[in-house]
Short mmCIF file of C-alpha atoms and ligand atoms in Angstrom, two decimals:
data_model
loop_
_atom_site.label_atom_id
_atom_site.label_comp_id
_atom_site.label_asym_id
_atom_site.label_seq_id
_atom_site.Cartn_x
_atom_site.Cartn_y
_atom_site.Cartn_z
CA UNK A 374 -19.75 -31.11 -27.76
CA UNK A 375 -23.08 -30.98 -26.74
CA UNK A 376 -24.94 -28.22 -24.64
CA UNK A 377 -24.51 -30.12 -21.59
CA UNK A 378 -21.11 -30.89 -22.09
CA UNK A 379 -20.16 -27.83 -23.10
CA UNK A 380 -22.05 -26.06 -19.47
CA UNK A 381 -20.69 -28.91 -17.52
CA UNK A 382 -17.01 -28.18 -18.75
CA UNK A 383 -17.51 -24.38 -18.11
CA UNK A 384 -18.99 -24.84 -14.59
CA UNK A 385 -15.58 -26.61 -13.85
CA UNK A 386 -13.79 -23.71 -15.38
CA UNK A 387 -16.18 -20.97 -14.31
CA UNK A 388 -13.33 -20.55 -11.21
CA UNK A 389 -9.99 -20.97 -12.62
CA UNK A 390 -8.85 -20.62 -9.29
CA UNK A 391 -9.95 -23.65 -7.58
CA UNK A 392 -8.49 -25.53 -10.86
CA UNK A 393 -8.26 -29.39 -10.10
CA UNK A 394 -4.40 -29.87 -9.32
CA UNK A 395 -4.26 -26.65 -7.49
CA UNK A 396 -1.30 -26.40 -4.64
CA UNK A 397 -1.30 -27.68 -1.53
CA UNK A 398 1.84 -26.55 -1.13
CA UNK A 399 1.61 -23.21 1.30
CA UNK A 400 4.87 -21.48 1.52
CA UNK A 401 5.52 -18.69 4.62
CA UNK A 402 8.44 -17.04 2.39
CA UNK A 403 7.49 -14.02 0.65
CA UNK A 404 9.87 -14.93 -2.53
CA UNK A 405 7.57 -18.11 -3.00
CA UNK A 406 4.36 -16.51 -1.76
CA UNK A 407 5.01 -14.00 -4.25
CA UNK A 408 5.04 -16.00 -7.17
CA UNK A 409 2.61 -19.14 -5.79
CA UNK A 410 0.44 -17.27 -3.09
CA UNK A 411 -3.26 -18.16 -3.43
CA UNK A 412 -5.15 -20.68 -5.22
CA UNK A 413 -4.47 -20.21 -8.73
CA UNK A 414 -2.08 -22.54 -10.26
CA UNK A 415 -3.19 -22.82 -13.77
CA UNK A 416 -6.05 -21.81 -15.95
CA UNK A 417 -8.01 -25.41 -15.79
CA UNK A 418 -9.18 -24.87 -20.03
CA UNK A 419 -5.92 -23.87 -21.13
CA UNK A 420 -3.38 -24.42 -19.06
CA UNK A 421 -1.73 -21.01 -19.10
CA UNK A 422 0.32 -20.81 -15.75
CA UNK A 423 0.87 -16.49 -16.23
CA UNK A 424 -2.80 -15.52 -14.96
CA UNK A 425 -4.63 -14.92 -17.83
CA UNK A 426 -6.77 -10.99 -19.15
CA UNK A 427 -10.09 -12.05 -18.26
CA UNK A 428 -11.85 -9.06 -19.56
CA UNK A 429 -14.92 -10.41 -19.28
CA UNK A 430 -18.71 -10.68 -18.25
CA UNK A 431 -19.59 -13.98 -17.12
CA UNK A 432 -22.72 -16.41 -18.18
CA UNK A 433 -24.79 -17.19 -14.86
CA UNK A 434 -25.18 -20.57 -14.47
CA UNK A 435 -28.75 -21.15 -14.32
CA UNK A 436 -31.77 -18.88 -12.05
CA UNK A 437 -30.53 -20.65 -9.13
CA UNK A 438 -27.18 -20.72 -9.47
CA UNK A 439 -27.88 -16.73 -10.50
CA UNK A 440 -30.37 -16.35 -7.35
CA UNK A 441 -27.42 -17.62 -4.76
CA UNK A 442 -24.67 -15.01 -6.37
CA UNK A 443 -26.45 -12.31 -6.10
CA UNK A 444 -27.60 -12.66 -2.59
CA UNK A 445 -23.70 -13.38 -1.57
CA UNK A 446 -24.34 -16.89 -0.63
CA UNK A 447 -22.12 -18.57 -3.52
CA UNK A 448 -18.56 -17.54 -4.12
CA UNK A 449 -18.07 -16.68 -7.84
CA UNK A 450 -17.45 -13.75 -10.80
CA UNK A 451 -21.22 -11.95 -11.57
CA UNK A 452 -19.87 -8.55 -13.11
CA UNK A 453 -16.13 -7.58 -12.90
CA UNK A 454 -16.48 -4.42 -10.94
CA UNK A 455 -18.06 -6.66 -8.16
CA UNK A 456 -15.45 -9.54 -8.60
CA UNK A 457 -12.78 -10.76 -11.77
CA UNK A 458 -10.94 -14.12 -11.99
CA UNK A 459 -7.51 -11.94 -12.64
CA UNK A 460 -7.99 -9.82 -9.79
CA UNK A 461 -8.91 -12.59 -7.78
CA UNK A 462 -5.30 -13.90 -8.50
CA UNK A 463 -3.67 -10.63 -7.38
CA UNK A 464 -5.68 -10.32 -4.33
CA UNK A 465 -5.63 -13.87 -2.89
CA UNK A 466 -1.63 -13.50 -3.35
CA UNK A 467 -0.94 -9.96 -2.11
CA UNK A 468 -3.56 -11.08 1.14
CA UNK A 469 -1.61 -13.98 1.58
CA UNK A 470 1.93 -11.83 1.47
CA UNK A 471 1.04 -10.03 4.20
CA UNK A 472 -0.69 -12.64 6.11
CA UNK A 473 -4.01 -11.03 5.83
CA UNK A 474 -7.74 -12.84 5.11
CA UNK A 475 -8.46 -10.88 1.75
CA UNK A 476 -7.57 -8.33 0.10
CA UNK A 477 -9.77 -6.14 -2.51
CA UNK A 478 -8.23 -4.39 -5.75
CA UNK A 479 -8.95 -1.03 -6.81
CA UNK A 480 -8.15 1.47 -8.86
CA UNK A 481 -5.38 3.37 -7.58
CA UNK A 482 -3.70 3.88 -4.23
CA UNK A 483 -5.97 6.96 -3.91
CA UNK A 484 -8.96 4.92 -4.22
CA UNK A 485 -7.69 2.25 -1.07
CA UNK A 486 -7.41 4.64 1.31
CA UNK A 487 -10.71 6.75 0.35
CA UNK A 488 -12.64 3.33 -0.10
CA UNK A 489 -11.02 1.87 3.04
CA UNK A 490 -12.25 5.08 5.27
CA UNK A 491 -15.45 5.40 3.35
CA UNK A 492 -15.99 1.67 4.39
CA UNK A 493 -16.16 2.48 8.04
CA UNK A 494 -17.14 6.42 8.57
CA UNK A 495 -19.97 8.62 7.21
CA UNK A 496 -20.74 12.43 7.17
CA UNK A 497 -20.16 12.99 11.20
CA UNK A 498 -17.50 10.89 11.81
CA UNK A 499 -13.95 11.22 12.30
CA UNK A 500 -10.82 9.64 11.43
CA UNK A 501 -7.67 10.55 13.85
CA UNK A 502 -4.68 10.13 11.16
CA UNK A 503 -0.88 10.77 11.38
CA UNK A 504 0.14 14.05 10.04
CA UNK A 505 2.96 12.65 8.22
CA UNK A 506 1.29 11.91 4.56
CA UNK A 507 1.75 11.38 1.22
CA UNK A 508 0.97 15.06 -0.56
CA UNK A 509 -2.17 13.54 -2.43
CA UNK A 510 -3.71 11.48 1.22
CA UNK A 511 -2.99 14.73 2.78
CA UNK A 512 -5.74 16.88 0.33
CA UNK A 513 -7.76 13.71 0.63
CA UNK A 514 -8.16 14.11 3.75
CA UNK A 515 -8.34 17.74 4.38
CA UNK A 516 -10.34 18.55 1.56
CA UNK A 517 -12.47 16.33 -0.13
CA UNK A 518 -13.33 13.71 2.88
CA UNK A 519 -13.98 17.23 4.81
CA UNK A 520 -16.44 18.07 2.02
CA UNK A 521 -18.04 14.59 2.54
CA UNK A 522 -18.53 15.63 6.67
CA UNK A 523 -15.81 13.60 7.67
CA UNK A 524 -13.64 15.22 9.63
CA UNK A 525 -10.04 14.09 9.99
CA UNK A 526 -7.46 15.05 13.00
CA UNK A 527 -4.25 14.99 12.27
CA UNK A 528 -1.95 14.25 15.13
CA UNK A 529 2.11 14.02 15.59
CA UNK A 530 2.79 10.12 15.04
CA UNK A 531 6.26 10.57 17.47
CA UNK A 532 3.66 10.67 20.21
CA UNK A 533 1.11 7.14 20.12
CA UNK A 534 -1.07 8.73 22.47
CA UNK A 535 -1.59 11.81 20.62
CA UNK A 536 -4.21 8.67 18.99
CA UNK A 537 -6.50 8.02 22.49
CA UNK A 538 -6.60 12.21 23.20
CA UNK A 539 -7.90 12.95 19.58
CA UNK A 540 -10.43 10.00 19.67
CA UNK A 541 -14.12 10.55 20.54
CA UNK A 542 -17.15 8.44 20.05
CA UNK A 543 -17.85 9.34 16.49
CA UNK A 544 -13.54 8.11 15.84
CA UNK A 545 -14.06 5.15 13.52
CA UNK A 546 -10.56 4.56 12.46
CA UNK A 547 -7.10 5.32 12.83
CA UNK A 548 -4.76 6.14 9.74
CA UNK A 549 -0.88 5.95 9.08
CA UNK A 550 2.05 5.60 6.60
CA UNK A 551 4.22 2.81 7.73
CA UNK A 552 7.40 4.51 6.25
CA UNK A 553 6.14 8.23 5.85
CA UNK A 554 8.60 9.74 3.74
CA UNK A 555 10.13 12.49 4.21
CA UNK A 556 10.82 12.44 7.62
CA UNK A 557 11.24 7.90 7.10
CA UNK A 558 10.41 7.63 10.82
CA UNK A 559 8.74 4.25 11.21
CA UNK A 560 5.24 4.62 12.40
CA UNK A 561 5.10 2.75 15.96
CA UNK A 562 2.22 0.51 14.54
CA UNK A 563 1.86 -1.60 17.65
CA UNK A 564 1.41 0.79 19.74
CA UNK A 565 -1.29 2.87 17.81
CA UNK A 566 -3.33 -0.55 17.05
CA UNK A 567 -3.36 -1.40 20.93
CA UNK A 568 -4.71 2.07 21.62
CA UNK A 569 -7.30 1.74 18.80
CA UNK A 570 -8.53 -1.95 19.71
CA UNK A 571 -9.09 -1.03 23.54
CA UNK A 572 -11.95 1.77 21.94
CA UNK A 573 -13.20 -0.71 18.72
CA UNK A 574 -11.10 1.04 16.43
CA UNK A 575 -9.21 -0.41 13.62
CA UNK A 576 -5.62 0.82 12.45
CA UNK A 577 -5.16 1.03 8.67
CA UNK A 578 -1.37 1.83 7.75
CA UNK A 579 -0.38 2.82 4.31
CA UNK A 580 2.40 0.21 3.65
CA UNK A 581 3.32 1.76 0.01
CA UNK A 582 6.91 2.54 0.93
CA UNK A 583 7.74 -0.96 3.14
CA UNK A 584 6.18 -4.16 1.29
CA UNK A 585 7.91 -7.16 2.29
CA UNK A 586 10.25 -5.45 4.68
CA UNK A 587 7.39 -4.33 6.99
CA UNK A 588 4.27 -6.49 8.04
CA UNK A 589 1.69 -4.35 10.03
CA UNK A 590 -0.87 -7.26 10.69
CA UNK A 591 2.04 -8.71 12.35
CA UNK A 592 1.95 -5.90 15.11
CA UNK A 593 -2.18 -5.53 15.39
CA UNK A 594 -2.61 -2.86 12.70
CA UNK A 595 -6.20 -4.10 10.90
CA UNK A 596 -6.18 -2.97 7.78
CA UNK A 597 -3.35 -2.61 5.03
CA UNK A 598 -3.95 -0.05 1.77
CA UNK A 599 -1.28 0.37 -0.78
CA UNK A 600 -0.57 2.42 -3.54
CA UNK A 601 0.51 -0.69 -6.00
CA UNK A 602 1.60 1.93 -8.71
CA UNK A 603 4.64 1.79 -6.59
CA UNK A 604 6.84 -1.22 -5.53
CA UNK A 605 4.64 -4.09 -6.52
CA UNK A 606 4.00 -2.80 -10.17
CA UNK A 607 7.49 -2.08 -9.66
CA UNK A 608 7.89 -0.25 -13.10
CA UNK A 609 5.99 2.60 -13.42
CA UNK A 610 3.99 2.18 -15.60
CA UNK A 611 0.70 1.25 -13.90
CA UNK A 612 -1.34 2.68 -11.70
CA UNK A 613 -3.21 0.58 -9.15
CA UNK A 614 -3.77 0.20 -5.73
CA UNK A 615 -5.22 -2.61 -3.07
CA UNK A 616 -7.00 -2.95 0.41
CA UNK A 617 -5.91 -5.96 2.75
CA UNK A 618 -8.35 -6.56 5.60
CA UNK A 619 -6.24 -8.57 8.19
CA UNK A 620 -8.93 -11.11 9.45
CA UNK A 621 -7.69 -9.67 12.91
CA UNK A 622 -10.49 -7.48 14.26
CA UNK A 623 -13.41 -7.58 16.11
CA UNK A 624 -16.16 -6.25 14.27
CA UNK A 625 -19.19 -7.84 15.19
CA UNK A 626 -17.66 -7.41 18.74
CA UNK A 627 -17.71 -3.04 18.30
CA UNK A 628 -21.48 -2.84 17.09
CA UNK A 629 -21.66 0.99 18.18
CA UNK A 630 -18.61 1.99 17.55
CA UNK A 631 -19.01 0.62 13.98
CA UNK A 632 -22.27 0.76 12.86
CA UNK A 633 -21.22 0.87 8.82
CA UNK A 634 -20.34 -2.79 9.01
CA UNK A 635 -22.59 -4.05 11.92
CA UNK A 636 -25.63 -1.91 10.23
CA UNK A 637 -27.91 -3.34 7.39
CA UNK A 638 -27.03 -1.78 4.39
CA UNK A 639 -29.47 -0.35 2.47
CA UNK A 640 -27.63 -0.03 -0.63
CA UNK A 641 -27.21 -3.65 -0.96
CA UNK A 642 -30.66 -5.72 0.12
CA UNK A 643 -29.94 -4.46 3.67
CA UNK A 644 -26.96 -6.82 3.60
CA UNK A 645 -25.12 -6.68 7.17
CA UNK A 646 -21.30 -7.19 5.82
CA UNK A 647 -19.84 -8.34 9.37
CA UNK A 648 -21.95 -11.36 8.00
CA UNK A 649 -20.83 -11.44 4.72
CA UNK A 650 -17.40 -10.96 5.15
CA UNK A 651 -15.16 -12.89 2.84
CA UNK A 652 -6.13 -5.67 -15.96
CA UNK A 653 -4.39 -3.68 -14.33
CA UNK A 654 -4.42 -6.54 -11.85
CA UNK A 655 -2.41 -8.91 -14.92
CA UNK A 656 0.29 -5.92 -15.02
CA UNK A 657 1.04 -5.74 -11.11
CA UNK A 658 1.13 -9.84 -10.76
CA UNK A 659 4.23 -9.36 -13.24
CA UNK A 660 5.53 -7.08 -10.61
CA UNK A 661 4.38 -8.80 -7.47
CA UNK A 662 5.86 -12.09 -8.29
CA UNK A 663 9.80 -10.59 -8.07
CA UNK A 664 8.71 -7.86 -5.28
CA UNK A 665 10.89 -9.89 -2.49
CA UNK A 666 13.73 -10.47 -4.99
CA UNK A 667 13.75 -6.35 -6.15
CA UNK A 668 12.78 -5.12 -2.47
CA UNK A 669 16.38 -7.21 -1.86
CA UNK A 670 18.17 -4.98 -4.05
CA UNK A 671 16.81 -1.76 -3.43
CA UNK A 672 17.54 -2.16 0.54
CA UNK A 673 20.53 -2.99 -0.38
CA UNK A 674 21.57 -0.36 -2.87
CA UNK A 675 20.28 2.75 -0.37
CA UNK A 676 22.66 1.56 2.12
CA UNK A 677 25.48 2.27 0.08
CA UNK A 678 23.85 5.21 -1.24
CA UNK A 679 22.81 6.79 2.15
CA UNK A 680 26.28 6.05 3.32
CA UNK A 681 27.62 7.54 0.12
CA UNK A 682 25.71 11.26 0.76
CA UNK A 683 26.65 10.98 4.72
CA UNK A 684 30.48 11.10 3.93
CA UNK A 685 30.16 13.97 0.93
CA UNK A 686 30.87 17.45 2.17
CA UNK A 687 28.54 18.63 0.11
CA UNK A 688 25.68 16.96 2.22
CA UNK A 689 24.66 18.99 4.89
CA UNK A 690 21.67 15.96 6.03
CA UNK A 691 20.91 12.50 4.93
CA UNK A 692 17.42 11.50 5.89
CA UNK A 693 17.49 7.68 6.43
CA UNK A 694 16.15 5.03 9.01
CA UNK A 695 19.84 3.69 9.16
CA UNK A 696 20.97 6.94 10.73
CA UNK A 697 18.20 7.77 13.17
CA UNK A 698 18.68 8.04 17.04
CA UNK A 699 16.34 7.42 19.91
CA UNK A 700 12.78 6.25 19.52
CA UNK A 701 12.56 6.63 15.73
CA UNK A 702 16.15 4.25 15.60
CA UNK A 703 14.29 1.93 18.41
CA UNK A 704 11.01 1.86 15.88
CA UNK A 705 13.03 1.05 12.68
CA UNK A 706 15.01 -2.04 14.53
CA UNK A 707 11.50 -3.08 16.01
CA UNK A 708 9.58 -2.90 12.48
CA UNK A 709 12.06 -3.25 9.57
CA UNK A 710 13.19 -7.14 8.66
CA UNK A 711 16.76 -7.64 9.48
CA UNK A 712 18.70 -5.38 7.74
CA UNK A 713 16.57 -3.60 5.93
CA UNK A 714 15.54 0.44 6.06
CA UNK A 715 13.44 0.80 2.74
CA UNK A 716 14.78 2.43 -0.36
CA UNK A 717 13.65 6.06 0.22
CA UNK A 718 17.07 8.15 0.55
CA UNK A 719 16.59 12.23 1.69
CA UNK A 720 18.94 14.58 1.57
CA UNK A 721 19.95 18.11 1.71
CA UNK A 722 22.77 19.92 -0.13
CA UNK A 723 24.43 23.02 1.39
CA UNK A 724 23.97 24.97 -1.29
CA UNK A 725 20.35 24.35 -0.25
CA UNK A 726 17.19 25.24 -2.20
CA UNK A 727 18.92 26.32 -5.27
CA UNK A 728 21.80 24.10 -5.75
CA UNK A 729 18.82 20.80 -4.91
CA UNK A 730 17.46 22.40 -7.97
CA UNK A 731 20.36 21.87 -9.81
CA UNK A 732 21.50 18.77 -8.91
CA UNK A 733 17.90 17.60 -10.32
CA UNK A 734 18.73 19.10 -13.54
CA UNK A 735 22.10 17.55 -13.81
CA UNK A 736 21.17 13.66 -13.43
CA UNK A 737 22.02 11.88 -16.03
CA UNK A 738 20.99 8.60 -14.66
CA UNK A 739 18.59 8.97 -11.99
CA UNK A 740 15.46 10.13 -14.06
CA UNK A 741 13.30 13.56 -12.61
CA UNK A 742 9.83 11.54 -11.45
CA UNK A 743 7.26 11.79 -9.23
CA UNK A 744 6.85 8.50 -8.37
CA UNK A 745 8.71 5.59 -5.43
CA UNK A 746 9.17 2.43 -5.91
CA UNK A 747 10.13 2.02 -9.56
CA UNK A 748 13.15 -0.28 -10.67
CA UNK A 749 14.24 2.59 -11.73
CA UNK A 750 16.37 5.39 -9.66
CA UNK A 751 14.20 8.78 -9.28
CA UNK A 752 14.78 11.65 -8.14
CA UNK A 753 12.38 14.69 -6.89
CA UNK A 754 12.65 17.92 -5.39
CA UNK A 755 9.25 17.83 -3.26
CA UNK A 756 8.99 21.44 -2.25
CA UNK A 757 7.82 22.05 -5.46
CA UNK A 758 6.39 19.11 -7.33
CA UNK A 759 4.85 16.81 -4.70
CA UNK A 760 4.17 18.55 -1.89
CA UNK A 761 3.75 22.25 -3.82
CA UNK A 762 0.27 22.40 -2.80
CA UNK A 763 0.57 22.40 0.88
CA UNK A 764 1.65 25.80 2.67
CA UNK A 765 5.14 26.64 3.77
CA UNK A 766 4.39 25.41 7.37
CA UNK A 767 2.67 22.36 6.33
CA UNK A 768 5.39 21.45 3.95
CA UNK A 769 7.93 22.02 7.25
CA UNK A 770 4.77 20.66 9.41
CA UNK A 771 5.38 16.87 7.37
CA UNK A 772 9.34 17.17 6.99
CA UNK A 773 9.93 19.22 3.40
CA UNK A 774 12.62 21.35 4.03
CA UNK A 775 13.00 23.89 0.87
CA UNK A 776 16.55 22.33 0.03
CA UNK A 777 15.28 18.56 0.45
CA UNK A 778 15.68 16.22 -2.17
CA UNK A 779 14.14 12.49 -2.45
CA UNK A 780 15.43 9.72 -3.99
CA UNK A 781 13.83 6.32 -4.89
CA UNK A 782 16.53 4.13 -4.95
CA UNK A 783 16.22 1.57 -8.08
CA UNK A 784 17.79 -1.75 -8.48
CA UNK A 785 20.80 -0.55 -11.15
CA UNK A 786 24.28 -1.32 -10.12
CA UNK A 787 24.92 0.47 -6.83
CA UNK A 788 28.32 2.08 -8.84
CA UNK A 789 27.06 3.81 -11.42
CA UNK A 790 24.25 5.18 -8.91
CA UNK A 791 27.18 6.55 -7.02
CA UNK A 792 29.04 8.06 -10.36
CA UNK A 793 25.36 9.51 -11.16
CA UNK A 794 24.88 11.46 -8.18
CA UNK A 795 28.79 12.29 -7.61
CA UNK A 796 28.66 13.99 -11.07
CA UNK A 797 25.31 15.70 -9.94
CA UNK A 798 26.57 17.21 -6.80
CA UNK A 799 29.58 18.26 -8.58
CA UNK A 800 27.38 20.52 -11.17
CA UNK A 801 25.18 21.68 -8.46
N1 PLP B 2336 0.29 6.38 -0.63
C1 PLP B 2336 1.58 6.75 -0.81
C2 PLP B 2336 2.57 6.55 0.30
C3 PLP B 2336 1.98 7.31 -2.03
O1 PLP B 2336 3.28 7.66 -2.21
C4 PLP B 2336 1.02 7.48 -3.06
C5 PLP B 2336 1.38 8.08 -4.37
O2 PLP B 2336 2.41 8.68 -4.57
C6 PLP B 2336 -0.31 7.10 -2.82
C7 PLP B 2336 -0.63 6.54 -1.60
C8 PLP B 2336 -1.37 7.28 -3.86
O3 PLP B 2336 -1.27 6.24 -4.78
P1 PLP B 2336 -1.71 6.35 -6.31
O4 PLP B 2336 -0.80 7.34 -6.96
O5 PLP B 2336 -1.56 4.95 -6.82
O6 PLP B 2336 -3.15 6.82 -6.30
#
């Protein structure tokens, strides 16, 4: 092969993505999406259909071709923390999940939601967030955005216009779980993201707890962050995490009230990016491409387990969207697909405090883990292990009662489940 032939057949390849024989076919069910979303179909120089490790630099292709990267006129990989053909893959697929325009992978579910508020706020600004967090978003927040000069005020999520009253003309985004555990009242996403849009500002919503099962773009929320260490990994044992930017909102239209993205940038050739808009990644493809068929299971093995702990005399409270009243029962039939209320099971023994303690320490199948979403079942005692470094009132403040116990419900038989935590209860 000569020189020529040899650039010619890597220019073809240099975006396995846009391989020749790539699908037409566009699917709007999440069990196909899951395993076909996006452009990739096969690697065009080897044919590998699994998306392949590219752990890689890449050759530019010429000055020119080099030139037009650089200054973000021509799509392509120039150094794999800008851009990487496997991450590519995950992101055009997990974007096209949940109906969004792109979506950007990152390093942890920590890193989306400081890189998505980073994105839009500097030292001044202010994010208005729901109080009801994950432990780690919650010293994010508080603590190390604080120390950044972002402020961010936390307001009750039962109340949507808690959002408007906290928002002044430094707010530059609003910030919820969809599924907050451990309270597992649905966040009322529609009407937060109205509120927002009428001042410019976008809604991002954790969706870590309620892939699949709840769709946020769908109801005007703009911006999607997820911890993918949970669900779409699916098996513990990565840690990664993803930003989906809906496609849906107005920037160039909110030039004040979002100068980040209507500003030139400095740090990139004053680049205005309302303009420009457009390996741990080969781990959570595995998991994404079953995420509709295990989200299936899981919803459907908490339902017998929440209904399990409601009829135990033991159980003095079972937290689950199933058994809610009122607004937070009107949100979960408004937000949840058909049938579905997530796999995120709380509950609270009478024995409280103590005998939750014990009832850890006698599982024999469920393992002890800090962690949702696994295939596993886990169980956690979140006074002290997830939530241990918020106060007594701010534990009570985002739902931890001192007896309350969570459980990520995994996709084993539903029986032995039960005969796990029957046994459990018994010793506790
Ligand atoms: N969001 C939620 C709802 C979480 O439960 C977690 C982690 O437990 C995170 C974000 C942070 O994700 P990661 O652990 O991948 O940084």
């Amino acid at each position: 092969m000569t020189i020529q032939q040899s650039t010619e057949t890597l220019k073809q390849s240099a975006t396995p993505q846009a391989a020749p024989g790539a699908p037409t076919f566009k699917s709007r069910h999440p069990e196909t999406q899951a395993l076909h979303g996006g452009s990739f179909r096969f690697d065009p120089t080897t044919g590998a259909v699994a998306v392949p490790i590219y752990q890689t630099t890449y050759q530019l292709l010429g000055t020119e071709g080099a030139d037009k990267l650089f200054a973000l006129e021509a799509a392509g990989h120039l150094y794999t923390r800008v851009s990487n053909p496997t991450q590519d893959a995950f992101e055009q697929r997990l974007a096209e999940l949940e109906g969004g325009a792109a979506a950007l992978a990152v390093s942890s579910g920590q890193a989306a939601s400081a890189f998505a508020i980073l994105n839009v706020a500097r030292a001044g600004d202010n994010v208005v967030s729901a109080a009801g967090l994950y432990g780690g978003t919650w010293a994010l927040f508080a603590a190390t955005l604080k120390s950044f000069g972002v402020e961010t005020r936390f307001v009750d999520a039962a109340d949507p216009e808690a959002f408007a009253r906290a928002t002044d003309d430094r707010t530059r985004a609003y910030y919820a779980e969809a599924l907050p555990n451990p309270k597992l009242e649905v966040f009322p996403i529609a009407e937060v993201a109205a509120i927002g849009r009428r001042f410019g500002i976008p809604l991002i919503v954790d969706n870590t707890a309620a892939p699949v099962i709840i769709r946020p773009l769908d109801h005007g929320a703009a911006i999607i962050v997820y911890s993918a260490t949970k669900y779409i990994g699916g098996h513990g044992t990565s840690i990664g995490g993803a930003i989906v930017d809906g496609g849906n909102f107005p920037w160039a239209e909110v030039r004040e009230r979002q100068p980040n993205i209507n500003e030139p940038d400095p740090s990139y050739q004053g680049k205005t990016w309302v303009e420009k808009a457009e390996a741990i990644a080969f781990q959570l493809i595995q998991g994404l491409e079953t995420l509709p068929l295990r989200l299936r299971q899981h919803n459907e093995n908490a339902i017998k387990i929440a209904d399990y702990l409601k009829a135990h005399p033991n159980v003095s409270n079972v937290v689950f969207p199933k058994f809610q009243r009122g607004v937070a029962a009107e949100r979960a039939a408004k937000y949840f697909k058909s049938g579905s209320y997530g796999a995120l099971v709380g509950f609270e023994l009478k024995g409280g405090r103590e005998a939750g303690r014990r009832f850890i320490d006698a599982l024999q199948l469920f393992y002890h883990i800090a962690n949702i979403g696994d295939a596993r079942s886990l169980a956690i005692h979140p006074s002290t292990t997830t939530h241990s470094q918020l106060s007594a009132e701010d534990q009570l403040a985002t739902g931890v009662t001192p007896g309350y116990v969570r459980l990520s419900i995994g996709i084993e038989h539903p029986d032995d489940l039960i005969a796990d935590l029957a046994q459990a209860i018994d010793a506790a």
